[in-house]
Amino acid sequence: MENIQDTLKSERQQAWREELRKSMKAKERTSIDRVKMLEQEPHVRNRNHDEVNLGLSEEMAVKEAQRCLDCVEPTCITGCPVGINIPKFIKRIEQGEFLESAKVLKETNALPAVCGRVCPQEVQCEASCFYVQKLKKDPVAIGYLERFAADYERNSGNISIPEVEEKNGIKVAVIGSGPAGLAVAGDMIKWGYDVTVFEALHEIGGVLKYGIPEFRLPNEIVDVEIENLKQMGVEFRTNFIVGTTASVDELKEEGYEAFFVGSGAGLPKFMNVPGENFRRIFSSNEYLTRVNLMHAADPNYDTPVFSGKNVAVIGGGNTAMDSVRTSKRLGADRSMIIYRRSLEEMPARVEEVKHAQEEEVEFMNLNSPVQYFADENGNVNKVRVQKMKLGEPDSSGRRRPIPVEGSEYEVEVDTVVVAIGVSPNPLIPASMPELDITDWGTIKVDKDSMHSSVEGIFAGGDIVRGGATVILAMGDGRKAARGMHEYLKEKVGKK
Amino acid sequence: MDADLYAYITRYSNKFQGMNKIVEKEQLNDIVVKLVIDAPRIAKKRKAGHFVILKINDKGERIPLTIADADPEKGTITLVIQKVGVTSHKLFLMDKGDYIDDVVGPLGHATEISRVGTVLCAGGGVGIAPLLPIARAFKEAGNRVITVLAARNKDLIILEDEMRACSDEIIIMTDDGSYGKQGLVTHGMEEVLQREKVNLAVTIGPAIMMKFASLTTKKYNVPTIASLNTIMVDGTGMCGACRVTVDGKTKFVCVNGPEFDAHKIDYDEMIMRLGAYQEQERKDYGEFLQKLGN
Amino acid sequence: MADLTTKYLGLSLSNPLIIGSSGLTDSADNIIELEKAGAGAVVIKSLFEEQIMLEVDASLKEAYQNDMIYTAKSETLDYIDIHIRERTLSAYIELIKEVKKKVMIPVIASINCVSSAEWINFANQFEQAGADALELNIAILPSDEKTSAEKIEKVYFDIIEKVKSQVSIPVSIKMSSYFTNLALMIKKLSETGIEGIVMFNRFYTPDFDINNFSEKSSNTFSTPAEAGNIRRWIGIMSQKVDSQLAASTGIHSAEDLIKQLLAGAHAVQVVSTIYKNGKDQIQKMLGGLNMWMDENGYNTIEQFRGKMSQAESANPSAYERIQFMKYFSEIK
């Protein structure tokens, strides 16, 4: 850590940074209000799939960047799971050097356009911002600024492609093309390795494509990032399930020297409530995959989806928000969240909850489904819900929801989406019994190198963490890349 | 057929990878086609019971299809497809030389083959295709294989010669008596079960057929395997669309199956779930047929 | 040799000695040993809502200490109890299946029901797994002064209704004795059509140390003295209800067993005495029963079951005697 502190310090002392700091007094900076993101009107956007957030204009971005005080000790960086050099990229924006800002981001974050949109900044960088910590004011809108810089670069056509070192002829296999896998690929290709990413689905991007809806993260943006990787030389093989199409051993025979497992947490969970197998009751994975990946809402695409007028989504996380807001866009009259704890306790990103409320999603907090009913065709038509009250906190500090006896009542529904969390994908652990896994089904790895119990197999992202976030997956990917690099230097060096 | 229409059916997406070429096509009857597809990796790993998920082009659906046969040396897999809806009909119309955008596999668990004595194989309609490799495998393992094939009429009995070649005895049942004996698959099965001891039964076909085949073997306490074909989206255990209740527990056909203990399956629930998109599919198919000019 | 066969919950038992839900019945290996030792039937260790909560807490602690496993805002962690319940349920079902494969004696699955929602949904899965019968353990301590008696009683009936609508195997209920009119409650329970009633649930009583002012454990095991109350109520109710009654708590010896049968019980459940005295206690108790039956000229249990119950007793009011003094004065 010491060199990083020194680097930050010396960077801060560079002329351009000093100049910027001098150009405006601290008092002036702190008197600027936090920028308000331009958004589509709720009543317009809840019927289309276009991005809700429209982005900042250049002026807005520069003004917001001025708020940043370029602290001597930038606490914001400690809040970032991948340690982005936040003051530096923000100051580049203030300077008007937007392309330079994007370059700074790419030094530590392979997918800045993605993270700027989906990171829960309110509990990461922005929570550690000086404004929040010391001034008790709204933090610098670090997320919006990251998105601004990344979008600017993309739209300008001047996308900076990092330099690729001389090829060393060593083949590495990345299993899974979600954020963890893409992060590994991005680093390994830079260091001269031959990188092949194997993806089970027909599209690249994993949860970025099938899980996160267009109105939050357009697939087009993900594709730009993937294109960059292709340009750097990363090979992508879709429709390839490592473990069945070819085993790890077979790939070893084909010359792959190290593997990164980023197969994610895709196994859906149901509540095991009676009637849960009736028609039109989906796991959030199925519902979102049909709409986001298979474009089921578009009549030009063959895959159907059923999304009715009275949709209930069970759960309180981002996936539940994505599902319920999607249902609104697919024409629901009532889009309901049924969540067993209170509104404040919902784990979803604050912005998602706010947007959902604006879009007229109904929040039925302190409620839980106990039974589903269906018509003679087996289509769900009612859910029996029980009210909850909050009891003693469990060891996470969250109060335990306790059913209120006799409080059951019925709600008419024609579609239900169950979004209560996911489990790690069992394919790889099942095909490699020698791999150490936890009771949760996640792969055990060394915290620093991300090396698993099997030599040459590294892992990161949801397959190690259970359902986590995009940025954590990327952080794991970058750590794993470093771990793999060290491992391969030694392994190949010995040959 | 109109060139534009043909292009629409077989359109390559902009990620055309030059893979999964159709190298052979044979029409087995008015509604069933056999396609041999270039897929070397899948051909190498494939065992009886495995299936693939296939998507024709960028606008297409992902659908599961059992691998009827494979040639590891040639690097090809064989699929037998009955046209019942938009996607299967599109496949039916594709030609030798066309490419299929996405084929992934082998999926599911392979059939557990062992020497048990006498195996009764009961196949209904297009279910005969996935039954063939299983019957073959049991025969090769040294079992006595008795096969009952059933369909509505003579034209819908497929792969008879291939089935005959790997069975010690074959009984053919048609609803209308136009071929073999008149009756249902269960009649053919009863004939066998009543006269000799059967150690294992395998049944593949429409859900309702498997339900009654299973009830039949249950009477005689014959352990039975059913291979299920439910709605699927990803086919890799990610979405739960294919869930069925087996022995009171929820199982995913794509990763826990496709074969299960036939006597423990909740067929009624499965049949109910299979109809989930029936209305939509009928409408889409109707529109598609109109486009074809039928 | 007398014939010890008994019918309980419509199941044929080779004898009326059932090993109750406890650590003795928590694994297939243990249950196999109990069968070998002669038990007539077993109740598999209960599925506990509290246990799930403890596991949830332990999992959450682990998750928080290991910052690699699920983050604070994880949706899965938010619903972790459901994930764990599913796992626990799967394990329990596997246990039922395994036990049923390996033993011949009847196997009763046990569910601890705290509320009428959660576990009830899985009752039919236990049936599918092969359980011969179900025991619903409804253990409610009426310690909330805001909850009416009516509300507590309703919980019992709600649970029974929900479970009976799901399963076709026999259902029994293990109840507490904390009822204002216990006789009426037992009668009403029996009228639901429930096949068996186990009297009574034994509640753990917390104790504390007067020297270091901390909580300490106590009365882990029952004592024979506790069986008296059971016997009284079995005696009063056994001929008044259609449900079969099983006695539970404080039955430690052959004599205890015989007394409960005389009071009218169809079967007894034992736990503490096996812990204290080992599995051989089973044969000791059955041997004692056998000998007594021979000595008294009984060939089957039905010949004497309930002989000393209130309905058949020469002195029925003895069952309702509550004052010690009164008893003495009567004798004189």
Tab-separated table of N, CA and C in Angstrom, chain C residues 1-100:
chain	number	residue	atom	x	y	z
C	1	MET	N	-45.254	-66.382	26.949
C	1	MET	CA	-44.894	-65.115	26.300
C	1	MET	C	-46.158	-64.396	25.858
C	2	ALA	N	-46.286	-63.187	26.342
C	2	ALA	CA	-47.470	-62.421	25.956
C	2	ALA	C	-47.255	-61.770	24.587
C	3	ASP	N	-48.354	-61.379	24.023
C	3	ASP	CA	-48.296	-60.724	22.720
C	3	ASP	C	-48.308	-59.214	22.960
C	4	LEU	N	-47.190	-58.570	22.657
C	4	LEU	CA	-47.089	-57.136	22.950
C	4	LEU	C	-47.516	-56.239	21.798
C	5	THR	N	-48.049	-56.849	20.732
C	5	THR	CA	-48.336	-56.007	19.565
C	5	THR	C	-49.390	-54.957	19.901
C	6	THR	N	-49.193	-53.814	19.288
C	6	THR	CA	-50.062	-52.666	19.544
C	6	THR	C	-50.400	-51.992	18.236
C	7	LYS	N	-51.564	-51.385	18.208
C	7	LYS	CA	-51.879	-50.549	17.040
C	7	LYS	C	-51.862	-49.102	17.525
C	8	TYR	N	-51.009	-48.303	16.926
C	8	TYR	CA	-50.956	-46.872	17.265
C	8	TYR	C	-50.956	-46.095	15.975
C	9	LEU	N	-51.840	-45.135	15.862
C	9	LEU	CA	-51.997	-44.344	14.632
C	9	LEU	C	-52.282	-45.266	13.445
C	10	GLY	N	-52.959	-46.356	13.715
C	10	GLY	CA	-53.269	-47.263	12.620
C	10	GLY	C	-52.076	-48.072	12.163
C	11	LEU	N	-50.938	-47.891	12.806
C	11	LEU	CA	-49.745	-48.659	12.431
C	11	LEU	C	-49.600	-49.843	13.376
C	12	SER	N	-49.051	-50.926	12.841
C	12	SER	CA	-48.829	-52.086	13.708
C	12	SER	C	-47.450	-52.000	14.319
C	13	LEU	N	-47.419	-51.939	15.642
C	13	LEU	CA	-46.142	-51.920	16.343
C	13	LEU	C	-45.958	-53.265	17.021
C	14	SER	N	-44.719	-53.746	17.105
C	14	SER	CA	-44.504	-55.024	17.769
C	14	SER	C	-44.634	-54.873	19.282
C	15	ASN	N	-44.529	-53.629	19.746
C	15	ASN	CA	-44.722	-53.365	21.173
C	15	ASN	C	-45.005	-51.879	21.342
C	16	PRO	N	-45.516	-51.472	22.522
C	16	PRO	CA	-45.943	-50.076	22.669
C	16	PRO	C	-44.837	-49.099	23.043
C	17	LEU	N	-43.590	-49.506	22.959
C	17	LEU	CA	-42.497	-48.629	23.385
C	17	LEU	C	-41.928	-47.871	22.181
C	18	ILE	N	-42.199	-46.558	22.181
C	18	ILE	CA	-41.716	-45.721	21.082
C	18	ILE	C	-40.591	-44.838	21.609
C	19	ILE	N	-39.514	-44.719	20.834
C	19	ILE	CA	-38.451	-43.795	21.237
C	19	ILE	C	-38.826	-42.413	20.713
C	20	GLY	N	-38.925	-41.453	21.624
C	20	GLY	CA	-39.394	-40.121	21.246
C	20	GLY	C	-38.339	-39.280	20.541
C	21	SER	N	-38.799	-38.171	19.973
C	21	SER	CA	-37.923	-37.264	19.233
C	21	SER	C	-36.822	-36.716	20.129
C	22	SER	N	-35.572	-36.988	19.772
C	22	SER	CA	-34.442	-36.582	20.606
C	22	SER	C	-33.152	-36.829	19.851
C	23	GLY	N	-32.053	-36.569	20.505
C	23	GLY	CA	-30.758	-36.875	19.917
C	23	GLY	C	-30.566	-38.355	19.677
C	24	LEU	N	-31.408	-39.163	20.312
C	24	LEU	CA	-31.301	-40.614	20.117
C	24	LEU	C	-31.774	-41.008	18.715
C	25	THR	N	-32.630	-40.138	18.143
C	25	THR	CA	-33.253	-40.524	16.867
C	25	THR	C	-32.872	-39.574	15.743
C	26	ASP	N	-31.662	-39.037	15.807
C	26	ASP	CA	-31.309	-38.023	14.798
C	26	ASP	C	-30.498	-38.554	13.625
C	27	SER	N	-30.208	-39.846	13.614
C	27	SER	CA	-29.453	-40.363	12.475
C	27	SER	C	-29.908	-41.780	12.152
C	28	ALA	N	-29.667	-42.175	10.925
C	28	ALA	CA	-30.075	-43.523	10.509
C	28	ALA	C	-29.374	-44.576	11.354
C	29	ASP	N	-28.085	-44.381	11.601
C	29	ASP	CA	-27.330	-45.363	12.395
C	29	ASP	C	-27.945	-45.554	13.770
C	30	ASN	N	-28.252	-44.437	14.437
C	30	ASN	CA	-28.852	-44.527	15.770
C	30	ASN	C	-30.180	-45.268	15.731
C	31	ILE	N	-30.984	-44.946	14.740
C	31	ILE	CA	-32.313	-45.556	14.672
C	31	ILE	C	-32.205	-47.059	14.390
C	32	ILE	N	-31.229	-47.435	13.583
C	32	ILE	CA	-31.022	-48.866	13.322
C	32	ILE	C	-30.701	-49.583	14.633
C	33	GLU	N	-29.857	-48.963	15.441
C	33	GLU	CA	-29.502	-49.557	16.736
C	33	GLU	C	-30.712	-49.694	17.634
C	34	LEU	N	-31.576	-48.679	17.617
C	34	LEU	CA	-32.772	-48.707	18.466
C	34	LEU	C	-33.713	-49.822	18.014
C	35	GLU	N	-33.786	-50.014	16.704
C	35	GLU	CA	-34.619	-51.115	16.204
C	35	GLU	C	-34.056	-52.443	16.685
C	36	LYS	N	-32.734	-52.560	16.577
C	36	LYS	CA	-32.089	-53.804	17.025
C	36	LYS	C	-32.353	-54.045	18.505
C	37	ALA	N	-32.381	-52.935	19.274
C	37	ALA	CA	-32.584	-53.054	20.723
C	37	ALA	C	-34.040	-53.333	21.079
C	38	GLY	N	-34.922	-53.334	20.066
C	38	GLY	CA	-36.291	-53.765	20.320
C	38	GLY	C	-37.357	-52.699	20.335
C	39	ALA	N	-37.045	-51.482	19.976
C	39	ALA	CA	-38.059	-50.423	20.007
C	39	ALA	C	-39.230	-50.770	19.086
C	40	GLY	N	-40.426	-50.375	19.486
C	40	GLY	CA	-41.610	-50.656	18.677
C	40	GLY	C	-41.750	-49.684	17.513
C	41	ALA	N	-41.274	-48.475	17.715
C	41	ALA	CA	-41.323	-47.454	16.661
C	41	ALA	C	-40.401	-46.308	17.087
C	42	VAL	N	-40.105	-45.409	16.171
C	42	VAL	CA	-39.306	-44.230	16.545
C	42	VAL	C	-39.957	-42.961	15.993
C	43	VAL	N	-39.725	-41.875	16.722
C	43	VAL	CA	-40.089	-40.560	16.193
C	43	VAL	C	-38.774	-39.882	15.839
C	44	ILE	N	-38.560	-39.576	14.554
C	44	ILE	CA	-37.296	-38.942	14.143
C	44	ILE	C	-37.199	-37.567	14.794
C	45	LYS	N	-35.982	-37.214	15.182
C	45	LYS	CA	-35.772	-35.925	15.838
C	45	LYS	C	-36.428	-34.794	15.053
C	46	SER	N	-37.148	-33.982	15.815
C	46	SER	CA	-37.939	-32.895	15.228
C	46	SER	C	-37.172	-31.936	14.355
C	47	LEU	N	-37.871	-31.437	13.373
C	47	LEU	CA	-37.370	-30.331	12.570
C	47	LEU	C	-37.765	-29.071	13.329
C	48	PHE	N	-36.765	-28.297	13.740
C	48	PHE	CA	-37.000	-27.159	14.617
C	48	PHE	C	-36.889	-25.825	13.914
C	49	GLU	N	-37.863	-24.985	14.111
C	49	GLU	CA	-37.762	-23.641	13.560
C	49	GLU	C	-36.586	-22.908	14.209
C	50	GLU	N	-36.426	-23.095	15.519
C	50	GLU	CA	-35.341	-22.407	16.240
C	50	GLU	C	-33.973	-22.835	15.731
C	51	GLN	N	-33.893	-24.099	15.393
C	51	GLN	CA	-32.632	-24.652	14.902
C	51	GLN	C	-32.230	-23.946	13.625
C	52	ILE	N	-33.248	-23.739	12.775
C	52	ILE	CA	-32.995	-23.032	11.529
C	52	ILE	C	-32.460	-21.650	11.835
C	53	MET	N	-33.089	-20.999	12.826
C	53	MET	CA	-32.662	-19.650	13.168
C	53	MET	C	-31.234	-19.626	13.681
C	54	LEU	N	-30.877	-20.656	14.448
C	54	LEU	CA	-29.500	-20.725	14.930
C	54	LEU	C	-28.526	-20.902	13.773
C	55	GLU	N	-28.924	-21.769	12.837
C	55	GLU	CA	-28.062	-21.985	11.670
C	55	GLU	C	-27.949	-20.722	10.849
C	56	VAL	N	-29.080	-20.024	10.742
C	56	VAL	CA	-29.069	-18.761	10.004
C	56	VAL	C	-28.098	-17.796	10.655
C	57	ASP	N	-28.203	-17.679	11.979
C	57	ASP	CA	-27.292	-16.782	12.693
C	57	ASP	C	-25.848	-17.162	12.484
C	58	ALA	N	-25.579	-18.465	12.586
C	58	ALA	CA	-24.209	-18.929	12.406
C	58	ALA	C	-23.723	-18.603	10.997
C	59	SER	N	-24.613	-18.813	10.019
C	59	SER	CA	-24.236	-18.518	8.636
C	59	SER	C	-23.970	-17.041	8.446
C	60	LEU	N	-24.814	-16.217	9.046
C	60	LEU	CA	-24.643	-14.780	8.901
C	60	LEU	C	-23.323	-14.347	9.525
C	61	LYS	N	-23.030	-14.918	10.712
C	61	LYS	CA	-21.754	-14.573	11.364
C	61	LYS	C	-20.604	-14.916	10.440
C	62	GLU	N	-20.677	-16.125	9.887
C	62	GLU	CA	-19.614	-16.572	9.000
C	62	GLU	C	-19.491	-15.635	7.813
C	63	ALA	N	-20.646	-15.248	7.292
C	63	ALA	CA	-20.642	-14.375	6.120
C	63	ALA	C	-20.009	-13.036	6.450
C	64	TYR	N	-20.257	-12.548	7.639
C	64	TYR	CA	-19.707	-11.245	7.986
C	64	TYR	C	-18.231	-11.290	8.307
C	65	GLN	N	-17.789	-12.442	8.856
C	65	GLN	CA	-16.368	-12.534	9.158
C	65	GLN	C	-15.564	-12.780	7.899
C	66	ASN	N	-16.150	-13.575	7.009
C	66	ASN	CA	-15.449	-13.865	5.766
C	66	ASN	C	-15.997	-12.926	4.711
C	67	ASP	N	-15.301	-11.833	4.472
C	67	ASP	CA	-15.904	-10.832	3.581
C	67	ASP	C	-15.949	-11.286	2.127
C	68	MET	N	-15.548	-12.536	1.897
C	68	MET	CA	-15.670	-13.072	0.549
C	68	MET	C	-17.055	-13.661	0.309
C	69	ILE	N	-17.759	-13.984	1.390
C	69	ILE	CA	-19.028	-14.695	1.219
C	69	ILE	C	-20.183	-13.738	1.355
C	70	TYR	N	-20.896	-13.515	0.321
C	70	TYR	CA	-22.093	-12.664	0.306
C	70	TYR	C	-21.851	-11.320	0.988
C	71	THR	N	-22.216	-10.283	0.352
C	71	THR	CA	-21.978	-8.965	0.942
C	71	THR	C	-23.200	-8.528	1.735
C	72	ALA	N	-23.041	-7.428	2.459
C	72	ALA	CA	-24.105	-6.965	3.333
C	72	ALA	C	-25.405	-6.731	2.581
C	73	LYS	N	-25.302	-6.266	1.340
C	73	LYS	CA	-26.519	-5.949	0.618
C	73	LYS	C	-26.981	-7.101	-0.262
C	74	SER	N	-26.507	-8.282	0.067
C	74	SER	CA	-26.839	-9.419	-0.786
C	74	SER	C	-28.310	-9.808	-0.656
C	75	GLU	N	-28.921	-10.073	-1.781
C	75	GLU	CA	-30.321	-10.504	-1.765
C	75	GLU	C	-30.441	-11.873	-1.124
C	76	THR	N	-29.404	-12.678	-1.340
C	76	THR	CA	-29.446	-14.035	-0.797
C	76	THR	C	-29.386	-13.997	0.716
C	77	LEU	N	-28.507	-13.161	1.248
C	77	LEU	CA	-28.369	-13.042	2.697
C	77	LEU	C	-29.682	-12.538	3.284
C	78	ASP	N	-30.376	-11.752	2.526
C	78	ASP	CA	-31.647	-11.198	2.951
C	78	ASP	C	-32.681	-12.300	3.156
C	79	TYR	N	-32.599	-13.335	2.355
C	79	TYR	CA	-33.541	-14.447	2.441
C	79	TYR	C	-32.829	-15.727	2.827
C	80	ILE	N	-31.730	-15.591	3.575
C	80	ILE	CA	-30.895	-16.761	3.845
C	80	ILE	C	-31.646	-17.834	4.616
C	81	ASP	N	-32.635	-17.436	5.413
C	81	ASP	CA	-33.353	-18.456	6.173
C	81	ASP	C	-34.093	-19.402	5.239
C	82	ILE	N	-34.586	-18.875	4.128
C	82	ILE	CA	-35.286	-19.735	3.184
C	82	ILE	C	-34.315	-20.704	2.530
C	83	HIS	N	-33.130	-20.188	2.198
C	83	HIS	CA	-32.131	-21.061	1.596
C	83	HIS	C	-31.726	-22.170	2.568
C	84	ILE	N	-31.547	-21.784	3.831
C	84	ILE	CA	-31.127	-22.769	4.813
C	84	ILE	C	-32.252	-23.736	5.126
C	85	ARG	N	-33.461	-23.221	5.198
C	85	ARG	CA	-34.596	-24.094	5.480
C	85	ARG	C	-34.693	-25.159	4.394
C	86	GLU	N	-34.481	-24.750	3.164
C	86	GLU	CA	-34.554	-25.700	2.056
C	86	GLU	C	-33.507	-26.780	2.205
C	87	ARG	N	-32.302	-26.359	2.599
C	87	ARG	CA	-31.214	-27.314	2.790
C	87	ARG	C	-31.534	-28.269	3.913
C	88	THR	N	-32.011	-27.702	5.035
C	88	THR	CA	-32.329	-28.523	6.206
C	88	THR	C	-33.449	-29.486	5.871
C	89	LEU	N	-34.429	-28.969	5.160
C	89	LEU	CA	-35.556	-29.812	4.774
C	89	LEU	C	-35.083	-30.959	3.890
C	90	SER	N	-34.232	-30.641	2.912
C	90	SER	CA	-33.698	-31.694	2.042
C	90	SER	C	-32.994	-32.752	2.851
C	91	ALA	N	-32.187	-32.304	3.802
C	91	ALA	CA	-31.446	-33.261	4.623
C	91	ALA	C	-32.401	-34.125	5.431
C	92	TYR	N	-33.467	-33.525	5.953
C	92	TYR	CA	-34.430	-34.282	6.759
C	92	TYR	C	-35.135	-35.314	5.910
C	93	ILE	N	-35.505	-34.906	4.710
C	93	ILE	CA	-36.180	-35.833	3.809
C	93	ILE	C	-35.267	-36.988	3.427
C	94	GLU	N	-33.999	-36.680	3.182
C	94	GLU	CA	-33.038	-37.734	2.879
C	94	GLU	C	-32.921	-38.680	4.066
C	95	LEU	N	-32.975	-38.121	5.278
C	95	LEU	CA	-32.879	-38.951	6.476
C	95	LEU	C	-34.075	-39.892	6.559
C	96	ILE	N	-35.266	-39.368	6.318
C	96	ILE	CA	-36.456	-40.221	6.357
C	96	ILE	C	-36.302	-41.360	5.348
C	97	LYS	N	-35.874	-40.995	4.138
C	97	LYS	CA	-35.732	-42.015	3.091
C	97	LYS	C	-34.721	-43.083	3.484
C	98	GLU	N	-33.586	-42.609	4.032
C	98	GLU	CA	-32.527	-43.549	4.400
C	98	GLU	C	-33.007	-44.501	5.493
C	99	VAL	N	-33.667	-43.902	6.506
C	99	VAL	CA	-34.145	-44.724	7.613
C	99	VAL	C	-35.167	-45.745	7.115
C	100	LYS	N	-36.075	-45.304	6.266
C	100	LYS	CA	-37.114	-46.210	5.774
C	100	LYS	C	-36.521	-47.357	4.977
